[in-house]
Amino acid sequence: MEEIGLLMQGFAVALQPDNLLLMLLGVTLGVLIGVLPGLGGANGIAILLPLTFAMPPVSAIIMLSCIYWGALFGGAITSILFNIPGEPWSVATTFDGYPMAQQGRAGEALTAAFTASFFGALVAVVLLTFLAPLVAGFALKFGPPEFFAVMFLSFACFIGLGRGSPLKTLAAMMLGFLLAAVGMDTVTGQLRMTFGSHEMIRGFDFLVAVIGLFGISEILSSIEDGLSFKGQKAKIDLKVVLRTWAELPRHWAIALRSSAIGCWMGITPAGATPASFMSYGVARRMSPHGKEFGTGRIEGVVAPETAAHAAGTSALLPMLALGVPGSPTAAVLLGGLIMWGLQPGPMLFVEQKEFVWGLIASMYLGNVAGLLVVLVAVPWFAAILRVPFAIIAAIILVVCAIGAFTVSNAEFDIVLMLVFGVIGYVLKKLDYPLAPLVLALVLGDRTEEAFRQSLLVSQGDLGVFFSSWLGGTIMAAGIALAAWPLLGWLWSLLRPAARRERPRPA
């Protein structure tokens, strides 16, 4: 096949000594960026982008893409060890990864997360290699109605597949939408709910909110418990890694299903964050141990990590083939391509074959390098748990504050972080789920924009969301999921009545 020959040429480019060195450097920097809450892959790449202007475009994109792989791997570390998501898509990993660490299974959780991430990214790279023309044509079919349908399906999954109260889930989601609406209206340019404050014009940044909701609220909960949380001793060695690898093949169905969800959400593009949440919800619904999710099930780590990496990797396809970034990080990389004089789009595969296939080959190699780097460094990451929480609480607070400040270099964001920390603490005490709030805060602007654009095109006709088979199918699935708890409630009411009316045998 022609793709195989082009890929071999790409490996010849990626395996050059200087590119290999940049690959390892990028992965290491990416892991550090992923570990730091609030920095994130997109911000890290944006900060380091000026350093690559003197490099050849192929070397520059290899280094930046490997920073991306490293950030994808590193985001799971603080999620599992401290319940502080290093990246937006790592929120779902905290649900079972953090309980596993609390049970002294940090090594197992980290190994499962890294391996699942490797598998998800590998599936996405293979898809990118062999199905690029077909996938690019499919992505062209997504307009605002289809994009809103995907977002609606993501939110409906929380209502239909959630294990808590549907009303509490809906309330938390509405709070997230309310917070996402603060700031400048992206459609009209008007200010909403800023109350005359210049700081509020920027709205609430997701990373600031998630650091407070998860990190600060966890510190407050631990203080309430009298700092009873102690660093668990996590002995991690080759035996732990091999034992975890021996267990993971039993979850092959979850890995394949999560890879499919991630690739689909990355290409459409919806992003890694909804992919991780949706994959977690589907895995919990389809697992025979679904009621145990959230207590430290390894499937609850495999599902979101696989989907997140598959989505994060496949998001580069529409960026390269169509010039449409599928994620914030892809948008930063798109800006880099334009600065280097390259025009993303279908002609890029024709006019810049060496560049495109060198990048694709570096995805294979960077994924392998990322897995090796994080597995080798696992003992150092897990050793953090040996320090009592009473000692490192202040350090975590300072790191969270630095992460919140780094987002926009604004002191006001530190205040917001503390406010969100109190909100997260109160919601935890009242048993309200944080995940729907976070997802609504992340995707609220994009969902609203797609909804309003669709209605502007259709002049207010809601039928636009069912005007195509693709959008109509996704919307129908979302409506069914959203109505599932109500149908279950009606069935529970009707079933006793049916039993009472059933005639008794003579």
Coordinates of C-alpha atoms in Angstrom, one line a residue:
M1 CA 0.0 0.0 0.0
E2 CA 1.1 3.5 -0.7
E3 CA 0.5 4.5 2.9
I4 CA 3.0 1.9 4.1
G5 CA 5.7 3.3 1.8
L6 CA 5.0 6.9 2.9
L7 CA 5.1 5.9 6.5
M8 CA 8.5 4.2 6.1
Q9 CA 9.8 7.5 4.6
G10 CA 8.3 9.2 7.6
F11 CA 10.2 6.9 10.0
A12 CA 13.4 7.7 8.2
V13 CA 12.8 11.3 9.0
A14 CA 11.7 10.8 12.6
L15 CA 14.6 8.4 13.4
Q16 CA 17.2 11.0 12.7
P17 CA 19.4 11.5 15.8
D18 CA 18.4 15.2 16.4
N19 CA 14.7 14.4 16.0
L20 CA 15.0 11.5 18.4
L21 CA 16.6 13.8 21.0
L22 CA 13.9 16.4 20.5
M23 CA 11.3 13.6 20.9
L24 CA 12.6 12.6 24.3
L25 CA 13.0 16.2 25.4
G26 CA 9.4 16.9 24.3
V27 CA 8.0 13.9 26.1
T28 CA 9.8 14.8 29.3
L29 CA 8.7 18.4 29.2
G30 CA 5.2 17.3 28.4
V31 CA 5.0 15.0 31.4
L32 CA 6.1 17.9 33.7
I33 CA 3.5 20.2 32.0
G34 CA 0.8 17.6 32.5
V35 CA 1.7 17.2 36.2
L36 CA 1.4 20.9 36.9
P37 CA -2.2 21.7 37.5
G38 CA -3.4 24.7 35.4
L39 CA -0.7 24.7 32.8
G40 CA -2.0 22.1 30.4
G41 CA -0.7 20.9 27.0
A42 CA -2.1 23.8 25.0
N43 CA -0.5 26.5 27.4
G44 CA 2.8 24.6 27.5
I45 CA 3.0 24.3 23.8
A46 CA 2.0 28.0 23.4
I47 CA 4.8 29.0 25.8
L48 CA 7.4 26.9 24.1
L49 CA 6.3 27.6 20.5
P50 CA 8.7 30.6 20.0
L51 CA 11.7 28.3 20.8
T52 CA 10.9 26.3 17.7
F53 CA 11.0 29.1 15.1
A54 CA 14.7 28.5 14.4
M55 CA 14.1 24.8 13.9
P56 CA 13.1 23.0 10.6
P57 CA 9.4 22.6 10.5
V58 CA 9.6 18.8 10.8
S59 CA 11.8 18.9 13.9
A60 CA 9.7 21.6 15.5
I61 CA 6.4 19.8 15.0
I62 CA 7.9 16.6 16.3
M63 CA 9.1 18.2 19.5
L64 CA 5.7 20.0 20.0
S65 CA 3.7 16.9 19.3
C66 CA 5.8 14.9 21.8
I67 CA 5.1 17.6 24.4
Y68 CA 1.5 16.9 23.6
W69 CA 1.9 13.2 24.2
G70 CA 3.8 13.8 27.4
A71 CA 1.1 16.1 28.7
L72 CA -1.5 13.5 27.9
F73 CA 0.4 11.0 30.0
G74 CA 1.2 13.4 32.8
G75 CA -2.3 14.6 33.3
A76 CA -3.2 11.3 35.0
I77 CA -0.4 11.5 37.6
T78 CA -1.9 14.2 39.9
S79 CA -5.4 12.9 39.2
I80 CA -4.5 9.5 40.7
L81 CA -2.2 10.6 43.4
F82 CA -3.9 13.8 44.7
N83 CA -7.3 13.9 43.1
I84 CA -6.2 17.0 41.3
P85 CA -6.7 16.7 37.5
G86 CA -3.6 17.9 35.7
E87 CA -5.6 18.2 32.5
P88 CA -9.3 18.7 31.8
W89 CA -9.7 15.1 30.4
S90 CA -8.2 13.6 33.5
V91 CA -11.2 14.5 35.7
A92 CA -12.9 11.2 35.0
T93 CA -9.7 9.4 35.9
T94 CA -10.0 10.7 39.5
F95 CA -13.3 8.8 40.0
D96 CA -11.5 5.4 40.4
G97 CA -7.8 6.3 40.2
Y98 CA -7.8 8.3 43.4
P99 CA -9.6 5.6 45.4
M100 CA -7.1 3.0 44.1
A101 CA -4.3 5.2 45.4
Q102 CA -6.0 5.5 48.7
Q103 CA -6.1 1.7 48.9
G104 CA -2.4 1.4 48.4
R105 CA -2.8 0.5 44.7
A106 CA -1.2 3.7 43.2
G107 CA 1.3 1.7 41.1
E108 CA -1.5 -0.5 39.6
A109 CA -3.6 2.6 38.8
L110 CA -0.7 4.5 37.2
T111 CA 0.4 1.5 35.2
A112 CA -3.1 0.9 34.0
A113 CA -3.6 4.6 33.1
F114 CA -0.3 4.8 31.2
T115 CA -0.9 1.6 29.3
A116 CA -4.5 2.4 28.4
S117 CA -3.3 5.8 27.2
F118 CA -0.7 4.2 25.0
F119 CA -3.3 1.8 23.5
G120 CA -5.8 4.6 22.8
A121 CA -3.3 6.8 21.1
L122 CA -1.9 3.8 19.1
V123 CA -5.4 3.0 17.8
A124 CA -5.9 6.6 16.8
V125 CA -2.5 6.9 15.0
V126 CA -3.3 3.7 13.1
L127 CA -6.7 5.2 12.1
L128 CA -4.9 8.4 11.1
T129 CA -2.5 6.5 9.0
F130 CA -4.8 4.3 7.0
L131 CA -8.2 6.0 7.0
A132 CA -7.3 9.7 6.6
P133 CA -9.2 10.4 3.4
L134 CA -12.4 8.6 4.6
V135 CA -12.3 10.2 8.0
A136 CA -11.7 13.7 6.5
G137 CA -14.7 13.3 4.3
F138 CA -16.8 12.2 7.3
A139 CA -15.7 15.2 9.3
L140 CA -16.8 17.6 6.6
K141 CA -20.4 16.6 7.3
F142 CA -20.4 18.1 10.7
G143 CA -22.0 21.5 10.9
P144 CA -23.3 23.4 13.9
P145 CA -26.4 21.2 14.3
E146 CA -24.4 18.0 14.3
F147 CA -21.9 19.5 16.7
F148 CA -24.6 20.5 19.1
A149 CA -26.1 17.0 18.8
V150 CA -22.8 15.5 19.9
M151 CA -22.6 17.9 22.9
F152 CA -26.2 17.1 23.8
L153 CA -25.4 13.4 23.8
S154 CA -22.4 14.0 26.1
F155 CA -24.6 15.8 28.7
A156 CA -27.4 13.2 28.3
C157 CA -25.0 10.4 29.2
F158 CA -24.6 11.9 32.7
I159 CA -28.3 12.0 33.2
G160 CA -29.1 8.6 31.8
L161 CA -26.0 6.7 32.9
G162 CA -25.3 8.4 36.2
R163 CA -25.5 6.4 39.4
G164 CA -26.6 9.4 41.5
S165 CA -29.8 11.4 41.6
P166 CA -30.7 12.6 38.1
L167 CA -32.1 15.8 39.5
K168 CA -28.9 16.6 41.4
T169 CA -27.0 15.8 38.2
L170 CA -29.2 18.2 36.2
A171 CA -28.8 20.9 38.9
A172 CA -25.0 20.6 38.9
M173 CA -25.1 20.8 35.1
M174 CA -27.2 23.9 35.1
L175 CA -24.9 25.5 37.5
G176 CA -22.0 24.8 35.1
F177 CA -23.9 26.3 32.2
L178 CA -24.6 29.4 34.3
L179 CA -20.9 29.8 35.1
A180 CA -20.0 29.3 31.5
A181 CA -22.3 32.1 30.4
V182 CA -20.4 34.7 32.4
G183 CA -18.3 37.1 30.3
M184 CA -18.5 38.1 26.7
D185 CA -21.2 36.6 24.5
T186 CA -19.3 34.9 21.6
V187 CA -22.2 35.5 19.2
T188 CA -23.2 39.1 19.8
G189 CA -20.1 40.4 21.6
Q190 CA -22.2 41.7 24.6
L191 CA -21.2 41.3 28.2
R192 CA -23.3 39.0 30.4
M193 CA -23.4 38.8 34.2
T194 CA -20.1 40.7 34.7
F195 CA -21.8 43.2 37.2
G196 CA -19.4 46.0 36.1
S197 CA -16.3 44.0 37.0
H198 CA -13.4 44.1 34.5
E199 CA -12.1 40.8 35.8
M200 CA -15.3 39.0 35.1
I201 CA -15.2 39.9 31.4
R202 CA -12.9 36.9 30.8
G203 CA -15.4 34.6 32.4
F204 CA -14.5 31.6 34.5
D205 CA -11.6 29.7 33.1
F206 CA -12.1 25.9 33.3
L207 CA -8.6 25.2 34.7
V208 CA -9.1 27.7 37.6
A209 CA -12.4 26.2 38.4
V210 CA -11.3 22.6 38.3
I211 CA -8.2 23.2 40.5
G212 CA -10.5 24.7 43.1
L213 CA -13.4 22.2 42.7
F214 CA -11.1 19.2 43.0
G215 CA -7.8 20.3 44.6
I216 CA -8.9 22.9 47.2
S217 CA -12.0 21.0 48.2
E218 CA -10.0 17.9 48.8
I219 CA -7.7 19.8 51.1
L220 CA -10.7 21.2 53.0
S221 CA -12.2 17.7 53.3
S222 CA -8.9 16.4 54.7
I223 CA -8.7 19.2 57.2
E224 CA -12.2 18.5 58.3
D225 CA -11.1 14.9 58.9
G226 CA -8.3 16.1 61.1
L227 CA -5.7 15.5 58.4
S228 CA -6.3 11.8 58.8
F229 CA -5.2 11.2 55.2
K230 CA -1.7 9.9 55.2
G231 CA 0.5 9.2 52.3
Q232 CA 0.1 5.5 51.4
K233 CA 3.2 3.5 50.7
A234 CA 3.1 2.5 47.1
K235 CA 5.8 0.0 46.4
I236 CA 6.1 0.1 42.6
D237 CA 8.5 -2.2 40.8
L238 CA 8.6 -4.4 37.7
K239 CA 6.4 -7.0 39.4
V240 CA 3.6 -4.4 39.8
V241 CA 3.9 -3.4 36.2
L242 CA 3.9 -7.0 34.9
R243 CA 1.0 -8.0 37.2
T244 CA -1.1 -5.1 36.0
W245 CA -0.2 -5.9 32.4
A246 CA -1.3 -9.5 33.0
E247 CA -4.7 -8.2 34.2
L248 CA -5.4 -5.6 31.5
P249 CA -6.1 -8.0 28.6
R250 CA -9.3 -9.1 30.4
H251 CA -10.6 -5.5 29.8
W252 CA -10.0 -5.6 26.0
A253 CA -13.6 -4.9 25.2
I254 CA -13.5 -1.7 27.3
A255 CA -10.3 -0.6 25.6
L256 CA -11.6 -1.1 22.1
R257 CA -15.0 0.5 22.9
S258 CA -13.3 3.5 24.6
S259 CA -10.9 3.8 21.6
A260 CA -13.8 4.0 19.2
I261 CA -15.6 6.6 21.4
G262 CA -12.4 8.6 21.6
C263 CA -11.6 8.5 17.9
W264 CA -15.1 9.5 17.1
M265 CA -15.2 12.4 19.6
G266 CA -11.7 13.6 18.5
I267 CA -12.5 13.6 14.8
T268 CA -16.0 15.2 14.9
P269 CA -14.5 17.3 16.8
A270 CA -15.9 17.2 20.3
G271 CA -12.6 16.8 22.2
A272 CA -10.9 14.5 24.8
T273 CA -12.9 15.8 27.8
P274 CA -16.4 14.7 26.7
A275 CA -14.8 11.5 25.3
S276 CA -13.4 10.6 28.7
F277 CA -16.7 11.2 30.5
M278 CA -18.8 9.4 27.9
S279 CA -16.4 6.4 27.9
Y280 CA -16.5 6.2 31.7
G281 CA -20.3 6.4 31.7
V282 CA -20.7 3.7 29.0
A283 CA -18.2 1.4 30.8
R284 CA -20.0 1.8 34.1
R285 CA -23.4 1.1 32.5
M286 CA -22.2 -2.0 30.6
S287 CA -20.0 -3.5 33.3
P288 CA -21.4 -6.2 35.6
H289 CA -19.6 -4.4 38.4
G290 CA -21.1 -1.0 37.5
K291 CA -22.3 -0.3 41.0
E292 CA -18.7 -0.6 42.3
F293 CA -17.4 2.2 39.9
G294 CA -16.1 5.1 42.0
T295 CA -14.6 2.8 44.7
G296 CA -11.4 1.9 42.9
R297 CA -12.2 -0.3 39.9
I298 CA -9.4 -0.6 37.3
E299 CA -11.9 -0.4 34.5
G300 CA -12.8 3.1 35.7
V301 CA -9.2 4.1 35.0
V302 CA -8.8 2.2 31.7
A303 CA -12.0 3.6 30.0
P304 CA -11.4 7.4 30.4
E305 CA -7.7 7.3 29.8
T306 CA -8.0 5.2 26.6
A307 CA -10.8 7.5 25.2
A308 CA -8.9 10.7 26.2
H309 CA -5.7 9.7 24.4
A310 CA -7.6 8.4 21.3
A311 CA -9.5 11.6 21.1
G312 CA -6.5 13.8 21.7
T313 CA -4.5 12.0 19.0
S314 CA -7.3 11.8 16.4
A315 CA -8.1 15.5 16.9
L316 CA -4.9 16.2 14.9
L317 CA -6.5 14.6 11.8
P318 CA -9.0 17.4 11.0
M319 CA -6.3 19.9 11.8
L320 CA -3.9 18.4 9.2
A321 CA -6.5 17.4 6.6
L322 CA -9.0 20.2 6.9
G323 CA -7.3 23.0 8.8
V324 CA -9.9 22.7 11.5
P325 CA -8.4 22.2 15.0
G326 CA -10.1 19.4 17.0
S327 CA -8.8 20.6 20.3
P328 CA -7.2 23.7 22.0
T329 CA -3.7 22.1 21.6
A330 CA -4.4 21.3 17.9
A331 CA -5.3 25.0 17.5
V332 CA -1.9 26.0 18.9
L333 CA -0.2 23.6 16.6
L334 CA -2.2 25.0 13.7
G335 CA -0.9 28.5 14.5
G336 CA 2.6 27.0 14.5
L337 CA 2.1 25.5 11.0
I338 CA 0.9 28.8 9.6
M339 CA 3.9 30.6 11.2
W340 CA 6.2 28.1 9.5
G341 CA 4.7 28.8 6.1
L342 CA 2.6 25.6 5.9
Q343 CA -1.1 25.7 5.0
P344 CA -3.0 22.9 6.7
G345 CA -5.6 21.2 4.4
P346 CA -6.0 18.4 1.9
M347 CA -3.1 19.8 -0.2
L348 CA -0.7 19.4 2.7
F349 CA -0.7 15.6 2.1
V350 CA 0.3 16.3 -1.5
E351 CA 2.7 19.2 -1.3
Q352 CA 4.4 18.4 2.1
K353 CA 4.5 14.6 2.2
E354 CA 7.8 14.5 4.1
F355 CA 6.4 16.8 6.8
V356 CA 3.0 15.0 7.2
W357 CA 4.4 11.5 7.3
G358 CA 7.3 12.5 9.5
L359 CA 4.8 13.8 11.9
I360 CA 2.7 10.6 11.8
A361 CA 5.8 8.5 12.3
S362 CA 6.8 10.6 15.3
M363 CA 3.4 9.9 16.8
Y364 CA 4.2 6.1 16.8
L365 CA 7.7 6.7 18.3
G366 CA 6.6 9.5 20.7
N367 CA 3.8 7.3 22.1
V368 CA 6.3 4.5 22.8
A369 CA 8.8 7.0 24.3
G370 CA 6.1 8.5 26.5
L371 CA 5.1 5.2 27.9
L372 CA 8.7 4.2 28.7
V373 CA 9.4 7.6 30.3
V374 CA 6.4 7.6 32.6
L375 CA 6.8 3.9 33.5
V376 CA 10.5 4.4 34.4
A377 CA 9.5 7.5 36.5
V378 CA 6.6 5.8 38.2
P379 CA 8.5 5.1 41.5
W380 CA 9.3 8.8 41.8
F381 CA 5.7 9.8 41.2
A382 CA 4.3 7.2 43.6
A383 CA 6.9 8.1 46.3
I384 CA 5.0 11.4 46.8
L385 CA 2.3 9.4 48.6
R386 CA 4.8 8.4 51.3
V387 CA 4.8 12.0 52.6
P388 CA 2.0 12.6 55.2
F389 CA -0.7 14.9 53.9
A390 CA -0.2 17.3 56.8
I391 CA 3.2 18.2 55.4
I392 CA 2.4 18.5 51.7
A393 CA -1.0 20.2 52.0
A394 CA 0.6 23.6 52.0
I395 CA 2.8 22.6 49.1
I396 CA -0.3 21.4 47.1
L397 CA -2.0 24.7 47.9
V398 CA 0.9 26.7 46.6
V399 CA 1.1 24.6 43.4
C400 CA -2.6 25.1 42.9
A401 CA -2.3 28.8 43.3
I402 CA 0.6 29.0 40.9
G403 CA -1.3 26.9 38.4
A404 CA -4.4 29.1 38.7
F405 CA -2.2 32.3 38.3
T406 CA -0.4 30.8 35.3
V407 CA -3.6 30.5 33.3
S408 CA -4.1 34.3 32.7
N409 CA -1.4 35.8 35.0
A410 CA -4.2 37.3 37.1
E411 CA -4.3 37.4 40.9
F412 CA -8.1 37.4 40.7
D413 CA -7.9 33.8 39.5
I414 CA -6.4 32.8 42.8
V415 CA -9.4 34.2 44.6
L416 CA -11.7 32.4 42.2
M417 CA -9.8 29.2 42.8
L418 CA -10.5 29.5 46.6
V419 CA -14.1 30.3 45.9
F420 CA -14.5 27.3 43.7
G421 CA -12.8 25.2 46.4
V422 CA -15.5 26.2 48.9
I423 CA -18.2 25.5 46.3
G424 CA -16.7 22.1 45.6
Y425 CA -16.5 21.3 49.3
V426 CA -20.2 22.2 49.9
L427 CA -21.3 20.2 46.8
K428 CA -19.4 17.2 48.0
K429 CA -21.1 17.4 51.4
L430 CA -24.5 17.7 49.8
D431 CA -23.7 14.7 47.5
Y432 CA -23.9 16.7 44.3
P433 CA -21.7 15.3 41.5
L434 CA -18.9 17.6 40.3
A435 CA -18.3 16.0 36.9
P436 CA -21.5 17.3 35.2
L437 CA -20.7 20.8 36.5
V438 CA -17.2 20.6 35.2
L439 CA -18.3 19.3 31.8
A440 CA -20.9 22.1 31.4
L441 CA -18.4 24.7 32.4
V442 CA -15.9 23.4 29.8
L443 CA -18.3 22.9 26.9
G444 CA -21.0 25.5 27.8
D445 CA -19.7 28.2 25.4
R446 CA -19.2 25.9 22.5
T447 CA -22.5 24.2 23.0
E448 CA -24.4 27.5 23.2
E449 CA -22.6 28.8 20.1
A450 CA -23.4 25.7 18.1
F451 CA -27.1 25.9 19.2
R452 CA -27.5 29.5 18.4
Q453 CA -25.7 29.2 15.0
S454 CA -28.0 26.4 14.1
L455 CA -31.1 28.4 15.0
L456 CA -29.9 31.4 13.1
V457 CA -29.4 29.3 10.0
S458 CA -32.9 27.7 10.3
Q459 CA -34.6 30.9 11.5
G460 CA -35.6 29.4 14.8
D461 CA -36.7 26.0 13.5
L462 CA -35.7 23.3 16.0
G463 CA -36.2 20.7 13.2
V464 CA -32.7 21.7 12.0
F465 CA -31.2 19.3 14.6
F466 CA -33.0 16.4 12.8
S467 CA -32.5 17.6 9.3
S468 CA -29.7 15.2 8.6
W469 CA -29.5 11.5 9.3
L470 CA -26.3 12.0 11.2
G471 CA -27.5 14.8 13.5
G472 CA -30.9 13.2 13.9
T473 CA -29.5 9.9 15.0
I474 CA -27.2 11.5 17.6
M475 CA -30.0 13.7 18.9
A476 CA -32.4 10.8 19.1
A477 CA -29.8 8.8 21.1
G478 CA -29.3 11.8 23.4
I479 CA -33.0 12.3 24.0
A480 CA -33.4 8.6 24.8
L481 CA -30.6 8.7 27.4
A482 CA -31.9 11.9 29.0
A483 CA -35.4 10.4 29.3
W484 CA -34.1 7.1 30.6
P485 CA -34.4 7.9 34.4
L486 CA -37.9 9.2 33.8
L487 CA -38.9 6.0 32.0
G488 CA -37.4 3.9 34.7
W489 CA -39.3 5.8 37.3
L490 CA -42.6 5.4 35.4
W491 CA -41.9 1.7 35.0
S492 CA -41.3 1.3 38.7
L493 CA -44.7 2.9 39.4
L494 CA -46.5 0.8 36.8
R495 CA -45.0 -2.5 37.7
P496 CA -46.6 -2.8 41.2
A497 CA -49.9 -1.8 39.7
A498 CA -49.6 -4.5 37.0
R499 CA -48.8 -7.0 39.7
R500 CA -51.9 -6.1 41.7
E501 CA -54.2 -6.4 38.7
R502 CA -52.7 -9.7 37.5
P503 CA -55.3 -12.5 38.4
R504 CA -54.2 -15.1 40.8
P505 CA -54.2 -18.7 39.6
A506 CA -57.0 -20.9 40.8

